[in-house]
XYZ file of C-alpha atoms in Angstrom:
365
model
C -0.033 -0.093 -0.123
C 2.014 3.145 -1.417
C 0.918 6.657 -1.209
C -0.184 8.203 -4.599
C -1.623 11.452 -3.711
C -2.774 13.747 -1.343
C -5.972 15.786 -1.689
C -7.343 18.605 0.639
C -10.891 19.673 0.736
C -12.770 22.403 3.043
C -15.249 21.223 5.359
C -18.082 23.469 7.045
C -20.304 22.500 9.702
C -22.363 25.236 11.619
C -22.318 24.938 15.444
C -25.384 24.486 17.451
C -24.511 27.643 19.605
C -21.554 29.891 19.045
C -18.322 28.818 20.921
C -17.152 31.423 23.268
C -13.875 31.457 25.110
C -11.723 34.183 26.785
C -9.800 33.872 23.214
C -12.342 33.934 20.664
C -15.852 33.291 19.271
C -16.698 30.757 16.480
C -19.912 30.022 14.824
C -18.865 26.869 12.701
C -16.307 24.203 12.240
C -14.206 25.368 9.278
C -11.618 22.607 8.840
C -9.117 21.440 6.095
C -9.735 17.687 5.432
C -6.860 15.528 4.066
C -7.302 12.529 1.944
C -4.379 10.460 1.402
C -4.680 7.933 -1.581
C -3.046 4.745 -2.293
C -2.226 2.624 -4.979
C -4.358 -0.106 -3.458
C -7.440 1.958 -3.674
C -7.775 2.785 0.202
C -8.143 6.267 1.464
C -6.921 7.700 4.793
C -8.786 10.703 6.366
C -7.505 13.481 8.573
C -8.361 16.944 9.411
C -6.937 20.244 10.764
C -8.767 23.234 12.077
C -7.120 26.858 11.788
C -6.793 27.938 15.349
C -4.573 30.812 14.903
C -4.761 32.324 18.538
C -3.538 28.809 19.735
C -1.532 27.074 17.072
C -0.796 29.830 14.787
C -2.216 27.825 12.038
C -4.492 29.181 9.459
C -6.272 27.678 6.676
C -3.739 29.332 4.359
C -0.750 27.993 6.150
C -2.089 24.504 6.773
C -2.919 24.238 2.788
C 0.834 25.592 2.145
C 2.453 23.300 4.532
C 0.850 20.039 3.247
C 1.080 20.849 -0.486
C 4.485 22.320 -0.457
C 6.416 20.609 2.001
C 4.716 17.603 3.310
C 3.245 16.050 0.226
C 6.158 15.850 -1.600
C 8.161 13.886 0.803
C 5.397 11.244 1.043
C 4.325 10.454 -2.438
C 5.666 6.743 -3.186
C 5.996 5.742 0.599
C 4.751 2.672 1.585
C 2.242 2.847 4.550
C 3.777 -0.148 6.284
C 6.941 2.050 7.120
C 4.661 4.037 9.717
C 7.639 5.312 11.850
C 9.548 6.419 8.703
C 6.437 8.618 7.359
C 5.947 9.984 10.702
C 9.567 11.032 10.968
C 9.074 12.490 7.474
C 5.987 14.335 8.285
C 7.664 15.694 11.609
C 10.911 16.941 9.779
C 9.155 18.598 6.795
C 9.090 21.878 8.309
C 8.910 23.619 11.873
C 5.737 24.078 13.566
C 2.741 23.846 11.467
C 1.614 21.389 14.172
C -2.199 21.214 12.868
C -0.992 20.395 9.272
C 1.215 17.671 10.458
C -1.422 16.187 12.769
C -4.008 16.131 9.820
C -1.650 14.119 7.542
C -0.586 11.870 10.439
C -4.115 11.001 11.194
C -4.823 9.841 7.795
C -1.494 7.916 7.776
C -2.349 6.222 10.744
C -5.909 5.494 9.461
C -4.224 3.969 6.658
C -1.955 1.888 8.418
C -4.666 0.360 10.609
C -6.518 -0.483 7.337
C -3.589 -2.151 5.778
C -3.779 -4.610 9.082
C -7.695 -4.834 8.807
C -8.033 -3.586 12.346
C -9.605 -0.626 14.144
C -6.756 2.041 14.988
C -7.127 1.511 18.740
C -6.312 -2.038 18.567
C -3.083 -1.557 16.450
C -2.394 1.082 19.310
C -2.850 -1.415 22.050
C -6.354 -2.123 22.489
C -8.908 -1.212 25.340
C -12.301 -0.640 25.966
C -13.816 0.840 22.870
C -16.453 3.107 24.753
C -15.606 6.341 26.330
C -17.313 9.201 28.064
C -16.830 12.796 27.190
C -17.833 16.334 29.083
C -19.271 19.137 27.044
C -18.156 22.938 26.881
C -20.267 25.596 28.444
C -19.388 28.908 26.667
C -18.694 31.878 28.479
C -21.536 34.109 28.322
C -24.241 35.670 30.735
C -24.807 33.859 33.969
C -28.394 32.889 33.151
C -27.288 31.770 29.985
C -24.447 29.726 31.043
C -26.748 28.048 33.962
C -29.263 27.346 31.333
C -26.663 25.667 29.182
C -25.270 23.736 32.184
C -28.707 22.200 33.068
C -29.479 21.697 29.385
C -26.318 19.284 29.253
C -27.086 17.458 32.281
C -30.627 16.706 30.790
C -28.812 15.548 27.770
C -26.858 12.862 29.710
C -23.408 14.726 30.106
C -21.902 14.485 34.115
C -18.979 16.415 33.360
C -19.079 20.197 32.293
C -16.187 22.187 31.139
C -16.934 25.882 32.146
C -15.340 28.700 30.171
C -14.149 31.803 31.846
C -11.268 34.326 31.699
C -13.128 37.508 30.425
C -13.820 39.414 34.044
C -12.390 37.862 37.146
C -15.373 39.347 39.397
C -17.985 37.933 36.898
C -16.147 34.680 36.394
C -16.324 33.988 40.104
C -20.085 34.598 39.983
C -20.692 32.562 37.052
C -18.889 29.557 38.603
C -20.739 29.877 41.840
C -24.207 30.212 40.097
C -23.467 27.146 38.090
C -22.447 25.047 41.035
C -25.418 25.950 42.885
C -27.639 25.163 39.860
C -26.164 21.665 39.212
C -26.616 20.573 42.661
C -23.765 17.928 42.530
C -24.983 16.276 39.479
C -21.878 16.749 37.353
C -18.281 17.451 37.780
C -17.221 20.865 36.977
C -14.059 21.757 34.963
C -12.783 25.540 34.846
C -11.024 26.568 31.814
C -9.684 30.114 31.816
C -8.045 29.976 28.333
C -4.959 31.968 29.471
C -7.443 34.813 30.579
C -6.191 35.334 34.146
C -2.893 36.356 35.608
C -1.267 34.122 38.303
C -2.523 36.307 41.057
C -6.019 36.804 39.761
C -6.223 33.014 39.390
C -5.198 32.417 43.303
C -7.647 35.024 44.142
C -10.630 33.876 42.109
C -9.816 29.896 43.027
C -9.416 30.879 46.758
C -12.750 32.677 46.482
C -14.192 29.713 44.980
C -12.757 27.034 47.223
C -13.799 29.177 50.360
C -17.199 29.459 49.153
C -17.726 25.551 49.146
C -17.266 25.375 45.335
C -15.896 21.718 44.101
C -14.095 21.779 41.030
C -12.280 18.876 39.218
C -9.550 21.097 37.746
C -8.711 24.460 36.576
C -7.351 24.470 33.136
C -4.723 26.902 31.693
C -5.373 29.743 34.148
C -2.278 31.939 32.580
C -0.469 32.803 29.349
C 0.989 29.802 27.783
C 4.579 30.888 28.027
C 4.098 31.882 31.817
C 5.295 28.551 33.331
C 6.457 30.445 36.583
C 2.919 31.708 36.672
C 1.455 28.177 36.365
C 3.833 26.821 39.231
C 2.507 29.991 41.287
C -0.869 28.938 40.659
C -0.540 25.245 40.987
C 1.409 25.890 44.553
C -1.134 27.863 45.914
C -4.593 26.382 45.152
C -6.210 23.050 46.334
C -8.042 22.390 42.876
C -5.728 20.541 40.282
C -3.991 22.620 37.775
C -4.021 21.442 34.148
C -1.816 22.576 31.329
C -3.147 23.082 27.805
C -1.462 25.574 25.635
C 1.748 25.549 27.736
C 2.311 22.065 26.602
C 2.601 21.247 22.808
C 4.961 18.258 22.745
C 7.067 16.034 24.647
C 9.824 18.594 25.411
C 7.426 21.012 27.306
C 6.065 18.066 29.166
C 9.527 17.376 30.491
C 10.052 21.019 31.514
C 6.611 21.137 32.997
C 6.799 18.178 35.041
C 10.392 19.032 36.321
C 9.201 22.292 37.442
C 6.153 20.817 38.941
C 4.181 23.736 37.445
C 0.718 21.517 36.682
C -0.976 18.633 38.081
C -2.555 17.408 34.816
C -1.567 17.644 31.014
C -3.999 18.108 28.261
C -3.128 16.375 24.902
C -4.406 17.630 21.684
C -3.412 16.196 18.382
C -3.227 19.697 17.067
C -0.794 20.791 19.296
C 1.498 17.694 19.347
C 1.514 17.315 15.612
C -0.497 14.067 15.355
C -0.599 10.923 16.942
C 3.223 9.992 17.347
C 4.122 12.757 19.679
C 0.834 12.592 21.446
C 1.713 8.864 22.251
C 5.100 10.265 23.540
C 3.477 13.068 25.724
C 1.139 10.291 27.215
C 3.977 8.061 27.799
C 6.300 10.581 29.633
C 3.476 12.010 31.702
C 2.627 8.276 32.808
C 6.162 7.562 33.898
C 6.062 10.434 36.214
C 2.306 9.621 37.603
C 0.788 12.682 36.077
C -2.569 12.173 34.415
C -3.657 13.331 31.033
C -6.671 14.774 29.383
C -7.441 13.911 25.624
C -8.852 17.146 24.097
C -9.522 18.879 20.958
C -9.991 22.036 19.049
C -13.291 22.820 17.257
C -12.932 19.806 15.126
C -15.195 17.441 13.455
C -15.596 13.583 13.828
C -12.835 12.929 11.684
C -9.828 14.185 13.674
C -11.849 13.629 16.834
C -12.157 10.140 15.874
C -8.547 9.757 15.973
C -8.256 11.253 19.504
C -10.948 8.522 20.478
C -8.863 5.836 19.329
C -5.867 7.229 21.191
C -7.780 7.704 24.384
C -9.023 4.091 24.191
C -5.455 2.707 23.655
C -3.836 4.924 26.053
C -6.399 4.795 28.800
C -4.001 4.184 31.695
C -2.440 7.635 31.062
C -5.499 9.412 29.651
C -7.853 9.434 32.282
C -9.999 12.450 31.198
C -11.846 12.918 27.999
C -12.804 16.640 26.479
C -13.904 15.497 22.816
C -17.108 17.485 22.428
C -16.380 18.960 18.796
C -19.052 16.663 17.378
C -21.368 17.111 20.032
C -21.419 20.990 19.726
C -21.847 20.634 15.575
C -25.234 21.000 14.109
C -24.655 17.838 12.274
C -21.899 14.959 11.533
C -20.932 14.889 8.069
C -18.991 11.643 8.262
C -20.417 8.369 7.165
C -18.856 5.663 9.249
C -16.392 6.118 11.650
C -16.701 6.594 15.600
C -20.256 6.956 17.034
C -20.745 10.147 18.718
C -24.061 9.878 21.125
C -23.890 13.041 23.369
C -21.699 11.964 26.369
C -21.013 8.538 24.923
C -18.538 7.720 22.313
C -18.174 4.348 20.877
C -15.800 2.765 18.239
C -17.081 0.114 15.628
C -14.976 -2.820 14.670
C -14.148 -1.361 11.001
C -10.449 -1.173 10.229
C -8.474 2.284 10.668
C -10.893 5.141 11.645
C -13.733 3.424 9.843
C -14.666 6.460 7.981
C -16.247 5.585 4.443
C -17.281 9.123 3.333
C -17.291 12.986 4.222
C -20.250 14.838 2.916
C -20.452 18.328 1.973
C -16.586 18.346 1.271
C -15.500 21.209 -1.059
C -12.480 19.721 -2.740
C -9.426 22.418 -3.147
C -7.066 22.609 -6.040
C -3.792 21.535 -5.515
């Protein structure tokens, strides 16, 4: 099974409601889809969102990176040589992690298809059913409370609450949601780099002293402020999770050695794909640091890859934040992973199990 071509398409899927964080407001999934073709007639699927405020990647940079740097190195390569191909992808250019991730996902999809097995089995196996949380976008207090209650009614038992816009209002938002859900769901707080270290400690002390119990606090300070992360981690009782501060294996080592966070959030679009995500999970596991698996605003193509990884690495990945498909108005994928609100399950189809992506606008090379 050799690579004969790599094609790109644009996928647009409206969200059920605008996705609002301290960094941005988004109304639809607008992602680049990668189709890796082979001489055997098999196709591997991958996907990359343009998340310029986090990864620095735009639609234009993703297209340029794949067409002019990654694709020329992969044509003619044998899918059986997985490690070699991943090495070619990672060394093709610096950064551009979303473009690399999209191509790697498609390659892993094909590699598992080559062996006639679901990807998670090729990665080590596991229980093919997991449960995700759902995001509650930052908004007016009444709207956030209503969204939280609606999510619980839909069966979600973990809520990821977006804050980071206004420290005083953020505290009131969380208190109101905590009071409204009455212990029916775990609450995860995500500041998306919206606070300073001192603000984070102030907010968390106020919440903890008010009896608000949170499962974790995600990325309270700027990505590069590791000293700030450490400052917060040392001064609050709630476990602190690093997201934007950790892209790959080297940053994991630094964060762990400085004891700057209690949990690591793995996202394929940060690590540049599955190969480095596995390394991050393994490193964290060696040090006894739990991981979450997360996603950007992605459809069920690349989220499916994260699901397979989460199942295979369940010993290291203990928390799941793969709600992109649940936030979308519809699922554009035929086949693949089954997303049913909070429950996500994998079929026994080879690879990612994707047979078609509907509504794809193919892009000229």
